[in-house]
Short mmCIF file of C-alpha atoms in Angstrom, two decimals:
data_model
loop_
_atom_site.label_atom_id
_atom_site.label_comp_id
_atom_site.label_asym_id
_atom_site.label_seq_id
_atom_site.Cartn_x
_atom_site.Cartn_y
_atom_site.Cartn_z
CA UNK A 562 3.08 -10.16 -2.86
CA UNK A 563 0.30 -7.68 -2.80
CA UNK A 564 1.11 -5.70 -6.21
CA UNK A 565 -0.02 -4.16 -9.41
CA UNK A 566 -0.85 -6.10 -12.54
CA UNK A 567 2.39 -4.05 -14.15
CA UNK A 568 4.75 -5.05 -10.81
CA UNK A 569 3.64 -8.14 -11.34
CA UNK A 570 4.54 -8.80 -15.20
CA UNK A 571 8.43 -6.88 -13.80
CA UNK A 572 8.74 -9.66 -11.60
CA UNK A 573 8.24 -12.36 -14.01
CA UNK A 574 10.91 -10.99 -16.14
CA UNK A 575 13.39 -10.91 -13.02
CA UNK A 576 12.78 -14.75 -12.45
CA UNK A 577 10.33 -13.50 -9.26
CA UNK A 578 6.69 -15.40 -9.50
CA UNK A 579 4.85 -18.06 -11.81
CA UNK A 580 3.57 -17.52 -15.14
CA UNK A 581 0.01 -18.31 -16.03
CA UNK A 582 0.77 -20.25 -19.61
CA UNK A 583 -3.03 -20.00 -20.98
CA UNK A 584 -2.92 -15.93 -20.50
CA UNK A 585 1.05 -15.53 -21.07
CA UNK A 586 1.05 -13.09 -17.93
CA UNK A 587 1.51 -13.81 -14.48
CA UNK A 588 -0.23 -16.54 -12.05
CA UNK A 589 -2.88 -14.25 -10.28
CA UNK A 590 -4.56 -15.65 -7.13
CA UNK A 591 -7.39 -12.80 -6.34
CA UNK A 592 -8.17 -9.10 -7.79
CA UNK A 593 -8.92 -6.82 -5.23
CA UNK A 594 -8.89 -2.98 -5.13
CA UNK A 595 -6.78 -0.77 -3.27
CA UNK A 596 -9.26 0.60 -0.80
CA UNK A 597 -10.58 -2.85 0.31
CA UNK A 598 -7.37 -3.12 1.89
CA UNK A 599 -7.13 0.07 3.97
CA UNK A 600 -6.57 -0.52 7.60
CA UNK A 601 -6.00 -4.39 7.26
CA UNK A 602 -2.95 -4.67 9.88
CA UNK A 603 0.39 -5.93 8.44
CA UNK A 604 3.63 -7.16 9.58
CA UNK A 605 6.36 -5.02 8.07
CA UNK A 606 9.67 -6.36 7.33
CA UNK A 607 12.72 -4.83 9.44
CA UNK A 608 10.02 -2.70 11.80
CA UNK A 609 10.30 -2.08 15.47
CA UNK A 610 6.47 -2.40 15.63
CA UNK A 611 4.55 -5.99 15.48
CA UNK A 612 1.41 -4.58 13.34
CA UNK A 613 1.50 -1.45 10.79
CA UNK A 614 -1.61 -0.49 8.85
CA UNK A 615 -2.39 -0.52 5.07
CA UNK A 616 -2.94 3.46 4.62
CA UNK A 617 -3.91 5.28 1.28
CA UNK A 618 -0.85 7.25 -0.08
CA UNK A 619 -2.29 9.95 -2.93
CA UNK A 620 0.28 10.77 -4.73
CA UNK A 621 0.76 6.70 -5.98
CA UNK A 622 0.24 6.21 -9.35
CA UNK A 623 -0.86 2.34 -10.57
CA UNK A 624 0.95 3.26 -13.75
CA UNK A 625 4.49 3.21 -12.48
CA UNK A 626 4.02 -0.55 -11.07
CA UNK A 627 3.63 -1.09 -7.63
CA UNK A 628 1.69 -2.72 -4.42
CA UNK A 629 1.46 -2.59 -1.09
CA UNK A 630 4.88 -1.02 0.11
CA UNK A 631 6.36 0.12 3.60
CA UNK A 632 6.24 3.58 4.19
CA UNK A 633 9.83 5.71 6.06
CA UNK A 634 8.83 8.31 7.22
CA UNK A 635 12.58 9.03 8.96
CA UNK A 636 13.66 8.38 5.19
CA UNK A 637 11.60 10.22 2.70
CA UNK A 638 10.14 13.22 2.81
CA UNK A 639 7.05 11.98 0.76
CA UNK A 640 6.36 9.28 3.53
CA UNK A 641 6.80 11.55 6.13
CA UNK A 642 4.38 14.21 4.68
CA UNK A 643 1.96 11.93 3.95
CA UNK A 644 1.63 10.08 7.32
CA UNK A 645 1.66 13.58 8.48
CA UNK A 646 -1.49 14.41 6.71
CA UNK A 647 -3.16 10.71 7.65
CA UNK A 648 -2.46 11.97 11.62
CA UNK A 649 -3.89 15.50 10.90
CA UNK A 650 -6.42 15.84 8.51
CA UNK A 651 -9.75 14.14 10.32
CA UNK A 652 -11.86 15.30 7.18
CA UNK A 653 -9.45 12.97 4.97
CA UNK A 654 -9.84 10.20 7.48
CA UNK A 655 -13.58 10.48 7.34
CA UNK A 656 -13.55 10.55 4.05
CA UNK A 657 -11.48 7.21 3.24
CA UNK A 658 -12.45 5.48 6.57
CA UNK A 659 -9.12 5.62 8.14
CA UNK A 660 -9.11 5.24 11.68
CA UNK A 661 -6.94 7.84 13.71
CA UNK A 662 -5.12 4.78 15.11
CA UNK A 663 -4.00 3.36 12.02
CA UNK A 664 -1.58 6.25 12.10
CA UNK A 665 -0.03 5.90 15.09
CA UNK A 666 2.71 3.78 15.71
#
């Protein structure tokens, strides 16, 4: 799992994941931040498409526990406005480093 600290700690207490017994929290492999993911090429679960593409979503909050997560677009309205933004708006792709491609299926 690719997650937050907080996702993490929810899945310990639903019998999901290992926990560390010297820190009392879950086993954590590697730290990394959000935007050294961008554009890394995934393979989503259930998709009609071999590769999908790590983008930023803005309106995520750390806070509320969660991770890397596949997007629907054709199911909510919040995935489907921002992919629409990520395929329209070159000045935000500039400014994060998202390639135009990484938005296309």
């Amino acid at each position: 799992f690719v997650c937050s600290e907080r996702a993490a700690v929810n899945l310990l207490h639903q019998g999901v994941g290992k926990m560390d017994e010297t820190t009392r929290g879950p086993s954590c492999l590697f730290k990394v931040l959000g935007r050294d993911l961008l554009g890394i090429p995934l393979s989503a679960p259930l998709s009609a498409f071999p590769k999908v593409y790590v983008l930023p979503m803005l309106t995520i909050s750390m806070n509320k526990g969660t991770g890397v997560v596949t997007s629907v677009p054709a199911e909510s309205p919040d995935d489907f406005a921002c992919l629409e933004d990520w395929k329209t708006r070159k000045n935000w792709r500039d400014h994060y480093g998202v390639k135009e491609e990484w938005c296309q299926p």
